[in-house]
Short mmCIF file of C-alpha atoms and ligand atoms in Angstrom, two decimals:
data_model
loop_
_atom_site.label_atom_id
_atom_site.label_comp_id
_atom_site.label_asym_id
_atom_site.label_seq_id
_atom_site.Cartn_x
_atom_site.Cartn_y
_atom_site.Cartn_z
CA MET A 1 25.10 -4.52 -4.61
CA ARG A 2 25.36 -5.12 -8.31
CA ILE A 3 27.69 -7.26 -10.34
CA ALA A 4 27.77 -7.14 -14.13
CA SER A 5 26.46 -10.39 -15.49
CA ASN A 6 29.46 -10.92 -17.76
CA TRP A 7 31.76 -10.70 -14.74
CA VAL A 8 29.78 -13.41 -12.99
CA PHE A 9 29.86 -15.54 -16.10
CA ARG A 10 33.63 -15.21 -16.56
CA GLU A 11 34.41 -15.89 -12.93
CA THR A 12 32.01 -18.80 -12.84
CA SER A 13 33.74 -20.58 -15.68
CA ARG A 14 37.14 -19.96 -14.13
CA LEU A 15 36.45 -20.65 -10.48
CA GLY A 16 33.67 -23.17 -10.87
CA PHE A 17 31.08 -24.03 -8.28
CA ALA A 18 32.21 -21.68 -5.50
CA ALA A 19 31.70 -18.67 -7.75
CA VAL A 20 28.22 -19.87 -8.70
CA LEU A 21 27.34 -20.02 -5.02
CA LEU A 22 28.82 -16.59 -4.46
CA ALA A 23 26.91 -15.10 -7.37
CA GLY A 24 23.76 -16.76 -6.12
CA SER A 25 24.08 -15.37 -2.64
CA ILE A 26 24.88 -11.90 -3.91
CA GLN A 27 21.88 -11.94 -6.21
CA ALA A 28 19.60 -13.21 -3.49
CA GLN A 29 20.48 -10.24 -1.30
CA ALA A 30 18.42 -7.80 -3.35
CA ASP A 31 19.72 -5.04 -1.19
CA LEU A 32 18.13 -1.82 -2.32
CA ARG A 33 18.17 0.88 0.29
CA VAL A 34 14.58 2.04 0.57
CA PHE A 35 13.42 5.23 2.24
CA ALA A 36 9.67 5.11 2.88
CA CYS A 37 7.72 8.22 3.84
CA GLU A 38 5.16 6.22 5.84
CA PRO A 39 5.28 2.82 7.59
CA GLU A 40 2.77 1.24 5.18
CA TRP A 41 5.18 1.68 2.28
CA ALA A 42 8.10 0.43 4.34
CA ALA A 43 6.02 -2.68 5.07
CA LEU A 44 5.13 -3.15 1.41
CA ALA A 45 8.76 -2.71 0.32
CA GLN A 46 9.76 -5.29 2.89
CA GLU A 47 7.19 -7.76 1.50
CA LEU A 48 8.66 -7.37 -1.98
CA SER A 49 12.26 -7.31 -0.91
CA PRO A 50 12.73 -8.81 2.57
CA ARG A 51 16.49 -8.37 2.47
CA SER A 52 16.48 -4.72 1.54
CA VAL A 53 17.34 -2.15 4.12
CA VAL A 54 14.08 -0.29 4.61
CA TYR A 55 13.65 2.87 6.65
CA SER A 56 10.42 4.68 7.46
CA ALA A 57 10.56 8.44 7.94
CA THR A 58 7.44 8.43 10.11
CA THR A 59 5.58 6.16 12.49
CA ALA A 60 1.84 5.51 12.74
CA GLN A 61 1.84 7.87 15.74
CA GLN A 62 2.97 10.77 13.58
CA ASP A 63 0.98 13.02 11.28
CA PRO A 64 2.33 12.29 7.79
CA HIS A 65 1.12 15.69 6.51
CA GLN A 66 3.53 17.48 8.81
CA VAL A 67 7.05 16.25 9.30
CA GLN A 68 10.15 18.17 10.30
CA PRO A 69 12.86 17.68 7.64
CA ARG A 70 15.45 17.07 10.35
CA PRO A 71 19.11 16.17 9.64
CA GLY A 72 18.62 12.48 10.47
CA LEU A 73 16.04 12.19 7.69
CA ILE A 74 18.27 14.04 5.23
CA SER A 75 21.15 11.66 5.85
CA LYS A 76 18.88 8.62 5.43
CA MET A 77 17.63 10.00 2.13
CA ARG A 78 21.18 10.70 0.98
CA LYS A 79 21.89 6.96 1.04
CA ALA A 80 18.62 5.78 -0.52
CA ASP A 81 18.28 3.99 -3.85
CA LEU A 82 14.51 4.28 -3.77
CA VAL A 83 12.08 6.62 -2.03
CA VAL A 84 8.52 5.31 -1.65
CA CYS A 85 5.75 7.70 -0.61
CA SER A 86 1.99 8.09 -0.90
CA GLY A 87 2.20 11.08 -3.24
CA ALA A 88 -0.95 13.04 -4.17
CA GLU A 89 0.62 15.92 -2.25
CA LEU A 90 0.54 14.20 1.15
CA GLU A 91 4.24 14.89 1.64
CA VAL A 92 4.36 18.15 -0.30
CA GLY A 93 5.30 20.11 2.83
CA TRP A 94 8.45 18.16 3.65
CA LEU A 95 9.57 15.66 1.01
CA PRO A 96 10.90 18.23 -1.51
CA VAL A 97 13.08 19.76 1.22
CA LEU A 98 14.55 16.35 2.04
CA GLN A 99 15.17 15.59 -1.64
CA GLN A 100 16.90 18.87 -2.21
CA LYS A 101 19.00 18.84 0.95
CA SER A 102 20.02 15.22 0.50
CA GLY A 103 21.57 16.03 -2.89
CA ASN A 104 20.83 12.43 -3.88
CA ARG A 105 20.34 12.48 -7.64
CA LYS A 106 18.92 8.96 -7.68
CA VAL A 107 15.72 9.94 -5.90
CA GLN A 108 14.68 13.14 -7.68
CA SER A 109 12.70 11.73 -10.59
CA ARG A 110 9.46 9.75 -10.64
CA ASP A 111 10.96 7.78 -13.53
CA GLU A 112 13.88 6.66 -11.39
CA GLY A 113 14.24 6.34 -7.64
CA LEU A 114 11.16 8.30 -6.58
CA PHE A 115 7.95 6.25 -6.35
CA PHE A 116 4.55 7.76 -5.56
CA ALA A 117 1.87 5.16 -4.86
CA ALA A 118 -0.82 7.60 -6.00
CA ASP A 119 0.67 7.61 -9.52
CA TYR A 120 -0.53 4.04 -10.01
CA VAL A 121 -4.13 4.16 -8.77
CA GLU A 122 -7.15 6.44 -9.00
CA THR A 123 -7.63 8.68 -5.98
CA ILE A 124 -11.02 9.49 -4.47
CA ASP A 125 -12.35 12.76 -3.01
CA LYS A 126 -10.76 14.95 -5.68
CA ALA A 127 -11.19 18.57 -4.64
CA GLU A 128 -13.72 20.50 -6.65
CA SER A 129 -13.15 23.96 -5.33
CA THR A 130 -10.00 25.34 -3.82
CA GLY A 131 -9.08 28.71 -2.45
CA PRO A 132 -8.05 30.42 0.75
CA LEU A 133 -11.25 29.40 2.53
CA ALA A 134 -11.26 25.76 1.52
CA GLY A 135 -8.71 24.67 4.12
CA ASP A 136 -5.77 22.37 3.65
CA ILE A 137 -7.36 20.09 1.08
CA HIS A 138 -5.76 17.45 -1.06
CA GLU A 139 -6.17 18.75 -4.60
CA ASP A 140 -4.93 15.54 -6.18
CA GLY A 141 -7.48 13.52 -4.27
CA ASN A 142 -7.25 11.63 -1.02
CA PRO A 143 -3.67 10.39 -0.50
CA HIS A 144 -4.53 7.98 2.34
CA LEU A 145 -4.90 5.22 -0.20
CA HIS A 146 -3.07 2.46 1.63
CA LEU A 147 -6.32 1.48 3.30
CA ASP A 148 -7.91 0.08 0.15
CA PRO A 149 -6.67 -3.49 -0.32
CA TYR A 150 -7.31 -3.52 -4.09
CA ARG A 151 -5.21 -0.44 -4.57
CA ILE A 152 -2.47 -2.07 -2.49
CA LEU A 153 -2.44 -4.91 -5.03
CA ASP A 154 -1.95 -2.53 -7.98
CA ILE A 155 0.69 -0.56 -6.09
CA SER A 156 2.60 -3.71 -5.12
CA LYS A 157 2.86 -4.64 -8.77
CA ALA A 158 4.11 -1.21 -9.80
CA LEU A 159 6.57 -1.10 -6.91
CA ALA A 160 8.01 -4.53 -7.72
CA GLU A 161 8.51 -3.39 -11.33
CA ARG A 162 10.27 -0.26 -10.14
CA MET A 163 12.56 -2.32 -7.92
CA ALA A 164 13.26 -4.63 -10.86
CA ASN A 165 14.18 -1.64 -13.04
CA LEU A 166 16.51 -0.19 -10.43
CA ASP A 167 18.12 -3.52 -9.64
CA PRO A 168 17.81 -5.74 -12.73
CA ALA A 169 20.07 -8.44 -11.28
CA SER A 170 17.37 -9.23 -8.71
CA ALA A 171 14.36 -8.54 -10.93
CA LYS A 172 13.08 -12.09 -10.62
CA ILE A 173 13.18 -11.94 -6.82
CA TYR A 174 11.01 -8.82 -6.69
CA ARG A 175 8.52 -10.23 -9.19
CA ASP A 176 8.32 -13.61 -7.44
CA ASN A 177 7.84 -11.95 -4.06
CA GLN A 178 5.13 -9.73 -5.51
CA SER A 179 3.25 -12.65 -6.93
CA ALA A 180 3.45 -14.57 -3.64
CA PHE A 181 2.28 -11.45 -1.80
CA ALA A 182 -0.60 -10.94 -4.26
CA ASP A 183 -1.79 -14.53 -3.75
CA ARG A 184 -1.77 -14.20 0.03
CA TRP A 185 -3.34 -10.76 -0.09
CA GLN A 186 -6.15 -11.82 -2.43
CA ALA A 187 -7.07 -14.66 -0.08
CA GLN A 188 -7.00 -12.20 2.84
CA ILE A 189 -9.35 -9.81 1.03
CA GLU A 190 -11.96 -12.55 0.80
CA THR A 191 -11.62 -13.33 4.50
CA TRP A 192 -11.77 -9.67 5.50
CA GLU A 193 -14.83 -9.00 3.37
CA LYS A 194 -16.67 -11.87 5.02
CA GLN A 195 -15.65 -10.80 8.52
CA ALA A 196 -16.65 -7.20 7.87
CA GLU A 197 -20.20 -7.97 6.67
CA PRO A 198 -21.76 -6.72 9.97
CA LEU A 199 -20.10 -3.33 9.44
CA LYS A 200 -22.00 -2.58 6.25
CA GLY A 201 -24.27 0.42 6.48
CA LEU A 202 -22.85 1.76 9.77
CA ASN A 203 -22.81 5.54 10.15
CA LEU A 204 -19.57 6.91 11.56
CA ILE A 205 -18.20 10.33 12.29
CA ALA A 206 -14.55 10.47 11.27
CA TYR A 207 -11.60 12.78 11.77
CA HIS A 208 -10.08 14.02 8.50
CA SER A 209 -10.37 11.83 5.39
CA ASN A 210 -7.86 9.28 6.78
CA PHE A 211 -10.14 6.27 6.59
CA ASP A 212 -12.25 7.12 3.53
CA TYR A 213 -10.81 4.31 1.41
CA LEU A 214 -11.35 1.78 4.17
CA LEU A 215 -14.91 2.95 4.87
CA ASN A 216 -15.80 2.97 1.16
CA TRP A 217 -14.45 -0.53 0.76
CA LEU A 218 -16.41 -1.86 3.73
CA GLY A 219 -19.65 -0.03 2.86
CA ILE A 220 -19.57 2.21 5.95
CA ASN A 221 -21.02 5.73 5.69
CA THR A 222 -19.23 8.84 6.91
CA VAL A 223 -21.89 11.18 8.28
CA GLY A 224 -19.65 13.89 9.67
CA ASP A 225 -16.06 15.04 10.06
CA LEU A 226 -14.53 16.35 13.27
CA GLU A 227 -12.51 18.83 11.21
CA PRO A 228 -14.39 22.01 10.30
CA LYS A 229 -12.16 22.18 7.20
CA PRO A 230 -9.55 19.70 5.99
CA GLY A 231 -6.40 20.04 8.06
CA VAL A 232 -8.06 22.27 10.68
CA PRO A 233 -8.40 20.69 14.17
CA PRO A 234 -11.88 20.32 15.69
CA SER A 235 -13.14 23.55 17.27
CA SER A 236 -15.76 23.59 20.03
CA ARG A 237 -18.10 25.48 17.73
CA HIS A 238 -17.76 22.85 15.02
CA LEU A 239 -18.23 20.03 17.53
CA ALA A 240 -21.41 21.66 18.82
CA SER A 241 -22.78 21.89 15.30
CA LEU A 242 -21.88 18.25 14.67
CA LEU A 243 -23.73 17.30 17.83
CA GLN A 244 -26.77 19.22 16.68
CA LYS A 245 -26.66 17.60 13.26
CA SER A 246 -26.17 14.13 14.76
CA GLN A 247 -29.36 14.29 16.80
CA SER A 248 -31.46 13.63 13.74
CA LEU A 249 -29.06 10.98 12.45
CA GLN A 250 -28.34 7.47 13.55
CA VAL A 251 -24.64 7.70 14.48
CA ASP A 252 -22.92 4.42 15.41
CA GLY A 253 -19.52 5.69 16.49
CA VAL A 254 -16.74 8.25 16.22
CA ILE A 255 -13.36 7.22 14.81
CA TYR A 256 -9.96 8.86 14.79
CA ALA A 257 -6.44 7.83 13.84
CA SER A 258 -3.60 6.70 16.10
CA TYR A 259 -1.77 10.01 15.65
CA GLN A 260 -4.73 12.31 16.20
CA ASN A 261 -5.83 14.03 19.39
CA ALA A 262 -8.70 12.07 20.97
CA GLN A 263 -10.28 15.04 22.78
CA GLY A 264 -12.89 16.09 20.20
CA ALA A 265 -13.88 12.50 19.41
CA ASP A 266 -14.13 11.78 23.12
CA TRP A 267 -16.40 14.75 23.84
CA LEU A 268 -18.72 14.10 20.91
CA SER A 269 -19.00 10.35 21.46
CA LYS A 270 -19.91 10.88 25.12
CA LYS A 271 -22.58 13.41 24.21
CA LEU A 272 -23.98 11.00 21.64
CA GLY A 273 -23.58 7.92 23.82
CA VAL A 274 -21.71 6.03 21.10
CA PRO A 275 -18.28 4.35 21.06
CA ASN A 276 -15.16 6.41 20.52
CA VAL A 277 -12.66 4.37 18.54
CA GLU A 278 -8.95 4.87 17.95
CA LEU A 279 -7.85 3.08 14.78
CA PRO A 280 -4.25 2.37 13.76
CA MET A 281 -3.33 4.71 10.90
CA SER A 282 -0.61 2.43 9.66
CA VAL A 283 1.63 -0.50 10.43
CA GLY A 284 2.80 -0.13 14.04
CA GLY A 285 -0.31 1.84 15.04
CA ASN A 286 -1.17 -0.78 17.67
CA GLU A 287 0.28 -4.08 18.81
CA ASP A 288 -1.62 -6.18 16.26
CA SER A 289 -0.56 -4.05 13.29
CA HIS A 290 2.90 -5.51 12.87
CA ASP A 291 2.57 -5.73 9.08
CA LEU A 292 0.02 -4.82 6.40
CA THR A 293 -2.03 -7.96 6.99
CA GLY A 294 -2.03 -7.31 10.73
CA LEU A 295 -3.07 -3.70 10.13
CA TYR A 296 -6.10 -4.59 8.05
CA GLY A 297 -7.07 -7.39 10.41
CA SER A 298 -6.82 -5.05 13.38
CA LEU A 299 -8.86 -2.29 11.71
CA ILE A 300 -11.70 -4.69 11.00
CA GLN A 301 -11.59 -6.46 14.38
CA THR A 302 -11.44 -3.17 16.27
CA LEU A 303 -14.51 -1.86 14.43
CA LEU A 304 -16.37 -5.13 14.97
CA LYS A 305 -15.61 -5.21 18.68
CA THR A 306 -16.20 -1.57 19.50
CA VAL A 307 -18.98 -0.52 17.16
CA THR A 308 -21.03 -3.67 16.59
CA GLY A 309 -19.97 -5.42 19.80
CA SER A 310 -19.03 -8.57 17.92
CA SER A 311 -15.88 -10.15 16.54
CA SER A 312 -15.00 -13.04 14.33
ZN1 ZN B 1 -4.85 13.94 4.55
#
């Protein structure tokens, strides 16, 4: 809801205190309608604008690479003021269809109501060679960037600015919320880094590049990938070769995301006699991951408990 500032001023002088209260409550609503591609961005939008109506197109139990552009999603996008996604081609298979079918002109441009988190941070794992044999790789780098807490800080700043641009009447609210979030988050980072000390130097086998940012941050090594090629599910042949390779390596565990099939990880971890760990991919991925802080806390505690057998 937006009211021209001169209207508020005129009415305020005429109607007095009641109009000031009215203007105040309208301003405090900050009611952008936000369509998030993944739950992590819905959670971040909610931190910056608790009163906005925020909708997530996917859950942590869904593969964000592959989403059906079903009518329900199109109608949600039609009403959005702001679309917030990871970018870096994560949603390239479905987001453009939604944008086009929604006919919502507000969310077509990255200068207006379309926000890609990857536009505001460096991505890792940029593809060096592509081609028909390379698999379904992310050419713009790894888009699963919500699992690096420092990148989240940069993105929160950019997102608050975007909200302020789209809804200038509430600009101060978004900026204040961002700065409060940044203070809390910074303090959390220190706590998490202390808690995660015992995880440094672990060797894990992962499934896809989902957790690369997290593992890099925590100093954990990835010594194998259950996918033979990016985007290709584990085959028995690939698993056998991983097993062979792992015999000469110290492997501490196998991890996979809340939306991925556990079968391959299960088989390999049993053969290796190491823990098999499901990690929440996003907010809502398990019962502790009710917001971004809960998600990070749960990722670290789950790894501590299952892989190192400790917790703090
Ligand atoms: Zn991916």
